[in-house]
mmCIF file of C-alpha atoms in Angstrom:
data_model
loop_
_atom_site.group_PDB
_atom_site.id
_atom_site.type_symbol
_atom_site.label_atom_id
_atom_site.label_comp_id
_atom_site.label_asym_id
_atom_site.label_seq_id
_atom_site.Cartn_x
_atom_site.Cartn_y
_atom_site.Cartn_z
ATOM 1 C CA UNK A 381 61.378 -138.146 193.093
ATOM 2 C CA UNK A 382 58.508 -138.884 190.846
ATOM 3 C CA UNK A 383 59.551 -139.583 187.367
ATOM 4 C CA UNK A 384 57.495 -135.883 185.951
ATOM 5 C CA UNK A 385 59.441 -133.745 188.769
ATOM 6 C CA UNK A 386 63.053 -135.437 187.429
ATOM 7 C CA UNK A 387 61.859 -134.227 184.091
ATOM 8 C CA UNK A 388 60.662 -130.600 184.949
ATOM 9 C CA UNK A 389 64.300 -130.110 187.249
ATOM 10 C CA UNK A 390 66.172 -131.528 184.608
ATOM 11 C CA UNK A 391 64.178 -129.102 182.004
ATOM 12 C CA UNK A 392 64.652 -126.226 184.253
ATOM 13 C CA UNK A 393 68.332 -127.001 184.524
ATOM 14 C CA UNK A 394 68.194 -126.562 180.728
ATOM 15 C CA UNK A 395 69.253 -130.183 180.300
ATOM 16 C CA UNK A 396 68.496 -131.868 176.742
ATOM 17 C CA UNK A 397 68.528 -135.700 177.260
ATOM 18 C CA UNK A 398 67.765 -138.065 179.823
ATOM 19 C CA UNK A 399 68.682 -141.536 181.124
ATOM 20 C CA UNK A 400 65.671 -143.110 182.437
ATOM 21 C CA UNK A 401 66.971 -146.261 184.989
ATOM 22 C CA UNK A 402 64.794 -149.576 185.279
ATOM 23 C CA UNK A 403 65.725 -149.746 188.627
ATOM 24 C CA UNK A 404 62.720 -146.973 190.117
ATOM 25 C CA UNK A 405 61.272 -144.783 187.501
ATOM 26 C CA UNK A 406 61.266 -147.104 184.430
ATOM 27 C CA UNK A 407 60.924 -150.825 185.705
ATOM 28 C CA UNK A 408 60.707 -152.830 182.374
ATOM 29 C CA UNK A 409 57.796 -155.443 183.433
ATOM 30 C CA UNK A 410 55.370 -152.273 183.706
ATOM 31 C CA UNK A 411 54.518 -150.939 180.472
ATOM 32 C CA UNK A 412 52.391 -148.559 181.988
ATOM 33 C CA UNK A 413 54.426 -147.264 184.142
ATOM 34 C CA UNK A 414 57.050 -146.441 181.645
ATOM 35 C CA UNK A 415 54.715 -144.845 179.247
ATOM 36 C CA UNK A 416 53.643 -142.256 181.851
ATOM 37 C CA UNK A 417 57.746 -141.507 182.115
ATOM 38 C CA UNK A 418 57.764 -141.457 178.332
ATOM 39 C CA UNK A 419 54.566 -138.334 178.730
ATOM 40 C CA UNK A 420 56.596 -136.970 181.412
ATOM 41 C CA UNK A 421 59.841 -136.622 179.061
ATOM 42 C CA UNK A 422 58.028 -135.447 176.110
ATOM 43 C CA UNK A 423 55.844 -132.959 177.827
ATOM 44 C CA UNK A 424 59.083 -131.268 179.331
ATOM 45 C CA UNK A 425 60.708 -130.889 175.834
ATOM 46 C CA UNK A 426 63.515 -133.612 176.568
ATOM 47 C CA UNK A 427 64.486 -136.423 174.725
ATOM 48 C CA UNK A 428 65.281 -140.105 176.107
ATOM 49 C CA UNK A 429 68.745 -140.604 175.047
ATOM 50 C CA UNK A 430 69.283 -144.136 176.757
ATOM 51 C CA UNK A 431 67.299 -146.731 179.102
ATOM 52 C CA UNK A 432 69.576 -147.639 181.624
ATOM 53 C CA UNK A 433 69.450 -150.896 182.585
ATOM 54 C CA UNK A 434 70.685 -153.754 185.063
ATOM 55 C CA UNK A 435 71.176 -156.043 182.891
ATOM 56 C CA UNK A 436 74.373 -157.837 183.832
ATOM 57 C CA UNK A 437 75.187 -159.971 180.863
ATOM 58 C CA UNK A 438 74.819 -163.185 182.545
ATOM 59 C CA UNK A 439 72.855 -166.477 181.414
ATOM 60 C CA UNK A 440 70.347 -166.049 184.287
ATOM 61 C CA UNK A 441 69.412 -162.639 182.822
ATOM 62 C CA UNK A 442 69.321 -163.316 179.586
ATOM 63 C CA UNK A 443 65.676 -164.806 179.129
ATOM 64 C CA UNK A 444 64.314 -161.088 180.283
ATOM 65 C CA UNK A 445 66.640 -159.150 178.158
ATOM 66 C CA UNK A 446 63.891 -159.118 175.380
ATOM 67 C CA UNK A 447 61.815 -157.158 177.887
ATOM 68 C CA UNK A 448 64.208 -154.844 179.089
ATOM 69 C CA UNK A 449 64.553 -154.324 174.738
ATOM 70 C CA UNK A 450 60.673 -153.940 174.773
ATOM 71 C CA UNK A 451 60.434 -151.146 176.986
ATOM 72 C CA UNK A 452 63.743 -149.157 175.806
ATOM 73 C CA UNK A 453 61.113 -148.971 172.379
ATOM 74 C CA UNK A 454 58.316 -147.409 174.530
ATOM 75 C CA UNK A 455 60.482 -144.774 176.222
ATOM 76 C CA UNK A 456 61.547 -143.864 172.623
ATOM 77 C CA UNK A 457 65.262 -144.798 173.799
ATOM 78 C CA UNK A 458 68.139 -145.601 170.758
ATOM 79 C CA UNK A 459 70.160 -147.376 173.141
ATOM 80 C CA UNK A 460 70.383 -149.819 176.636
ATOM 81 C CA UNK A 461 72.915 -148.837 179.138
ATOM 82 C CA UNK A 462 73.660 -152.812 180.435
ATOM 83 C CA UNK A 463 76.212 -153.814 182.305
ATOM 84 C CA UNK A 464 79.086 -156.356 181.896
ATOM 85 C CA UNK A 465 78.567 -159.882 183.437
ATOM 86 C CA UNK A 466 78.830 -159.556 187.253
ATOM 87 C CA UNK A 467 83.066 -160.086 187.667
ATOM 88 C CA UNK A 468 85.708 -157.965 186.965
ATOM 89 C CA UNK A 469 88.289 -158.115 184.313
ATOM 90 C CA UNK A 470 91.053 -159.624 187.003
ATOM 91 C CA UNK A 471 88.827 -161.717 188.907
ATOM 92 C CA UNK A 472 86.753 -163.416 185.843
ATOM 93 C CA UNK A 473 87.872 -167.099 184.353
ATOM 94 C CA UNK A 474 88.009 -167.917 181.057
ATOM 95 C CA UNK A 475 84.676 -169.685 181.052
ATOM 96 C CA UNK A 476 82.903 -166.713 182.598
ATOM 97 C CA UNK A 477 84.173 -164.138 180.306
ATOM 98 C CA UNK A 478 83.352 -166.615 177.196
ATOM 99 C CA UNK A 479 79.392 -166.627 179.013
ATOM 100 C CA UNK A 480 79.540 -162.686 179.614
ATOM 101 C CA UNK A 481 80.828 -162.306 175.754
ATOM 102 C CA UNK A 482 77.887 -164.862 174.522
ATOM 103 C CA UNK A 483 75.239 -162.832 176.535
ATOM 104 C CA UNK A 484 76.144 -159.942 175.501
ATOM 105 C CA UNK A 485 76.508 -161.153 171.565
ATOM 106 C CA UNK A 486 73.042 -161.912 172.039
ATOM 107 C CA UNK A 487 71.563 -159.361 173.825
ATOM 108 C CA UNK A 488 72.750 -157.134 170.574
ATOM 109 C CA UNK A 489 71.119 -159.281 168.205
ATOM 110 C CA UNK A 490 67.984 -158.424 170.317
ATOM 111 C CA UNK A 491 68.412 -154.922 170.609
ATOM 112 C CA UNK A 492 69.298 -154.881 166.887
ATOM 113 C CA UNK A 493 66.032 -156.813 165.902
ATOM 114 C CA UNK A 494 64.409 -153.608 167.766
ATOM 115 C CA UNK A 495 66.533 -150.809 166.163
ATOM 116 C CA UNK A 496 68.658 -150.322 169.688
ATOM 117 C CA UNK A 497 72.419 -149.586 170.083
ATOM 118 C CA UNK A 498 73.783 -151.619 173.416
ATOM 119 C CA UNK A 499 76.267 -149.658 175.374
ATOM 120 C CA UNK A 500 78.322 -151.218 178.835
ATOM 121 C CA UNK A 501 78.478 -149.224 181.384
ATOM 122 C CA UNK A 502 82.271 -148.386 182.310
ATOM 123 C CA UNK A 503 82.533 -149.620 186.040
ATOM 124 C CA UNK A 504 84.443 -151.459 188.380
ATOM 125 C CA UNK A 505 83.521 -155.150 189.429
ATOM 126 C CA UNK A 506 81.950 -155.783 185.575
ATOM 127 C CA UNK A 507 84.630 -156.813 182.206
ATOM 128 C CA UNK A 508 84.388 -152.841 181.688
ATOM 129 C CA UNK A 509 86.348 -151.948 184.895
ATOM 130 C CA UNK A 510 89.912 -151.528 182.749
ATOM 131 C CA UNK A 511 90.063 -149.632 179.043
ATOM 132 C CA UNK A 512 92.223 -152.646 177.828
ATOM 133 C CA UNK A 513 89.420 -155.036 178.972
ATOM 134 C CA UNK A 514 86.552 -152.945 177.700
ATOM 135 C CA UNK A 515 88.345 -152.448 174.178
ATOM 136 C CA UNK A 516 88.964 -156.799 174.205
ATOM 137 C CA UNK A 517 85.700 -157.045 175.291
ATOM 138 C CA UNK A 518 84.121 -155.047 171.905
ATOM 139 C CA UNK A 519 86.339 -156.894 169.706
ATOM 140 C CA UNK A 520 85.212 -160.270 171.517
ATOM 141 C CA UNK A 521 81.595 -159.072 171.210
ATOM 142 C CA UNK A 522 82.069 -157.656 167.826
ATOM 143 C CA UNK A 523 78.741 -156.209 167.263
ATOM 144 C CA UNK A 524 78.120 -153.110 165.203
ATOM 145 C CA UNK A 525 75.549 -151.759 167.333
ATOM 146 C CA UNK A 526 78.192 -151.995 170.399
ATOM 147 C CA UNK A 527 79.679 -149.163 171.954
ATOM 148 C CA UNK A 528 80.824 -148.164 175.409
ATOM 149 C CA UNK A 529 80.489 -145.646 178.595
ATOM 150 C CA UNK A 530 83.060 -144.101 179.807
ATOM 151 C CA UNK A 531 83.765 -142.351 183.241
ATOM 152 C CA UNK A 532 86.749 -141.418 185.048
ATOM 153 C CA UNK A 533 87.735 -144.344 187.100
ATOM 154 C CA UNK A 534 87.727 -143.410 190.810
ATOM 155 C CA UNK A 535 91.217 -141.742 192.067
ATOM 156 C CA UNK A 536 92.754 -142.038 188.950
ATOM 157 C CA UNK A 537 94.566 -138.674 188.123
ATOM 158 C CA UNK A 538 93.285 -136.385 185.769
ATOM 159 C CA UNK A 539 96.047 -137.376 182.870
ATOM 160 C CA UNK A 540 95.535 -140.969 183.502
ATOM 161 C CA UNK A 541 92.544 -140.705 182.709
ATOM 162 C CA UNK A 542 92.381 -138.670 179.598
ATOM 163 C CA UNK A 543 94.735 -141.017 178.593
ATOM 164 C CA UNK A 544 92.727 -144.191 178.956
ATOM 165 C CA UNK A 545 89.491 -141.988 177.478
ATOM 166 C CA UNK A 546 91.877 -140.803 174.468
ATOM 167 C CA UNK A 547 92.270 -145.077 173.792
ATOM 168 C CA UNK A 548 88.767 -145.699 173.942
ATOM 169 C CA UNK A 549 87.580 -142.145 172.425
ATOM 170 C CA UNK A 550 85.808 -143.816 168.768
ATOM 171 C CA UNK A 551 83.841 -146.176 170.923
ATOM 172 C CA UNK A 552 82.138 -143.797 173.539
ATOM 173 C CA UNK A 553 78.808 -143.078 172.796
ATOM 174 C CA UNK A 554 77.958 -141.536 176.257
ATOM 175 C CA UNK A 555 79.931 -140.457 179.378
ATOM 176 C CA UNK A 556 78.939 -139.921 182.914
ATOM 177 C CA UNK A 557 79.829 -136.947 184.221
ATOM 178 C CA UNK A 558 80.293 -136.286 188.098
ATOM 179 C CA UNK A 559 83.126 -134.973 190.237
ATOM 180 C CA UNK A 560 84.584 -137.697 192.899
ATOM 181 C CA UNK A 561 88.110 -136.817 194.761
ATOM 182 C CA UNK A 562 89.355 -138.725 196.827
ATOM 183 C CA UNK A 563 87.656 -142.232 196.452
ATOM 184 C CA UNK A 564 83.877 -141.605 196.224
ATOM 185 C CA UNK A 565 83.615 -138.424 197.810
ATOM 186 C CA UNK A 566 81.156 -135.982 196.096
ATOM 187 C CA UNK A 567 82.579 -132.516 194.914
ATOM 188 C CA UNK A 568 80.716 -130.021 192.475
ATOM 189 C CA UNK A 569 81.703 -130.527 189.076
ATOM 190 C CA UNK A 570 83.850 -127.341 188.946
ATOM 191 C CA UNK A 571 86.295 -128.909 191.212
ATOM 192 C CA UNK A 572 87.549 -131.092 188.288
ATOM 193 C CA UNK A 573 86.355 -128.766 185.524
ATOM 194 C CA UNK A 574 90.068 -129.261 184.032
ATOM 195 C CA UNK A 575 89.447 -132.719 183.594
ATOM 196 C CA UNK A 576 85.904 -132.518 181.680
ATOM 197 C CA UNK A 577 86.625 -129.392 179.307
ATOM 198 C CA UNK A 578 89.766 -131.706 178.450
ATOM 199 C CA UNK A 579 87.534 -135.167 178.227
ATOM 200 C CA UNK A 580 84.974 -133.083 176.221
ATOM 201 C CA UNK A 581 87.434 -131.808 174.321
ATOM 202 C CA UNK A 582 89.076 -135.379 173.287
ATOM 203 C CA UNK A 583 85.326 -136.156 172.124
ATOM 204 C CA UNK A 584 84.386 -133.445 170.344
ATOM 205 C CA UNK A 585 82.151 -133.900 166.999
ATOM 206 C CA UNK A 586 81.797 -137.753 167.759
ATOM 207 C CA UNK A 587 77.866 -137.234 168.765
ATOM 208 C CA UNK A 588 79.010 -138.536 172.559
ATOM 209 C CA UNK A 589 76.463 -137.282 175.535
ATOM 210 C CA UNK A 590 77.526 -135.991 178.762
ATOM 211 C CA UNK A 591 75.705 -137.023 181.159
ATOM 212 C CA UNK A 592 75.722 -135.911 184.817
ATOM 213 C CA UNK A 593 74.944 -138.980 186.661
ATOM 214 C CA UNK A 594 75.658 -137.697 190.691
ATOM 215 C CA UNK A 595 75.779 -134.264 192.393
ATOM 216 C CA UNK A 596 76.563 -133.255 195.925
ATOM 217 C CA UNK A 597 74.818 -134.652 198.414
ATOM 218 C CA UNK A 598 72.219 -135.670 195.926
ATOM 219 C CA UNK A 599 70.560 -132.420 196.392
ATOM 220 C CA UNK A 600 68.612 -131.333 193.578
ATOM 221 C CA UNK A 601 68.760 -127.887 194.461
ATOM 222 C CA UNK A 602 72.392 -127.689 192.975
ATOM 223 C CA UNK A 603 71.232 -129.389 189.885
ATOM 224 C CA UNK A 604 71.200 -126.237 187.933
ATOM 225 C CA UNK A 605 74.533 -125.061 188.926
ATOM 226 C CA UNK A 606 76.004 -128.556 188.092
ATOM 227 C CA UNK A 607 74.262 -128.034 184.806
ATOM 228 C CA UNK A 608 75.977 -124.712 183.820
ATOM 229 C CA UNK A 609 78.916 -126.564 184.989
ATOM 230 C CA UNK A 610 78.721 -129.006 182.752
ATOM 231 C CA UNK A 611 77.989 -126.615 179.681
ATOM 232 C CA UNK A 612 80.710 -124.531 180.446
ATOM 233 C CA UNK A 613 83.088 -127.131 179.883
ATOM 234 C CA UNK A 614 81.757 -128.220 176.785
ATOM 235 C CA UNK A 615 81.648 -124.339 176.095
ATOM 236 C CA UNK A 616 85.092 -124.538 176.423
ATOM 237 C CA UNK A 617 85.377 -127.054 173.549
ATOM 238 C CA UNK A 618 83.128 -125.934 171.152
ATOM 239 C CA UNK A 619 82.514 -122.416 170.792
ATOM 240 C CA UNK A 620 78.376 -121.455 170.535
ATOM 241 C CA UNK A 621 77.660 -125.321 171.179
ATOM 242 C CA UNK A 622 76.155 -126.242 174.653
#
């Protein structure tokens, strides 16, 4: 969908903040492009929480990180979703890691030098796909303007992954919120409402963003419902607070 009908259905849905992606809406070499989605955001009442990039925290990437920083500024985003190198924690030699730690070292000076948090996002085939490797890989990075995603890792039961959350809980800034049982399959967020009133719960008061990031079907007619959803459980939480 065009980036000003994302904004109005997320509006509608009585959503607060938005992740903008480089891939489509927000493509970093076209300032133009992602000035019109900054309009779009502000004219709907919603703020840009992050700019969520591609970057994959490799040395080939790292010459157009300072763009990527560039346009995070002109959506009016604190912080770059990137993601971490292009291996996963059991798969990645020594040597790789040690590049994947560098780039990312850096890319945080850059994002500093322009006011930004960094943030990894929490996924599988990246150095974020385990919470021990994520929390090795902050202490490796060891940037103060570092923190992570989190998101419950596919088919892991529900106290597993509180668990692993519960580890990692003081360096979440932002989670992504979505309802997947078995494997990747798509439910509405109410089918695992136990699991985020309890991961909203473990976050409470930290300033942490939920963030739905799939629905059913991708149909944005559900949107809404999804939304309430996702209010409800932090409802649940945090009495009078969406």
């Amino acid at each position: 969908m065009p980036a000003a009908e994302v904004a109005r259905r997320a509006a509608d849905a009585g959503l607060e903040v938005i992740e903008w992606g480089a891939d489509v809406h927000a493509p970093p070499g076209e300032p133009g492009t992602v000035g019109a989605v900054r309009e779009a955001t502000d004219r709907y009442g919603l703020a840009c929480c992050s700019y969520g990039s591609y970057f994959r925290a490799t040395p080939g990437e790292l010459a157009g990180f300072p763009a990527v920083a560039r346009a995070a500024v002109l959506l009016g985003a604190p912080r770059i979703r990137v993601w971490a190198g292009a291996t996963g924690s059991r798969s990645a030699l020594p040597d790789e890691r040690h590049e994947t730690v560098s780039c990312l070292r850096e890319a945080a000076r850059i994002a500093a030098d322009h006011g930004l948090l960094l943030a990894p996002e929490f996924h599988g085939g990246t150095l974020t796909d385990t919470v021990a490797s994520t929390a090795r890989l902050l202490d490796e990075v060891d940037a103060d303007n570092v923190r992570t995603y989190w998101q419950p890792p596919l088919d892991t039961p529900r106290e597993e992954a509180l668990a692993g959350l519960a580890s990692l809980a003081g360096r979440v800034c932002a989670v992504h919120a979505f309802s997947w049982w078995p494997g990747n399959n798509r439910l509405p967020l109410a089918d695992r409402s136990d699991l985020w009133a309890a991961a909203l719960g473990l976050l409470d008061g930290r300033g942490v963003e939920a963030l739905l990031e799939f629905v059913p079907g991708d149909d944005p007619a559900v949107l809404a419902r999804e939304a309430a959803t996702l209010r409800g459980c932090a409802g649940r939480t945090s009495a009078g607070r969406p």
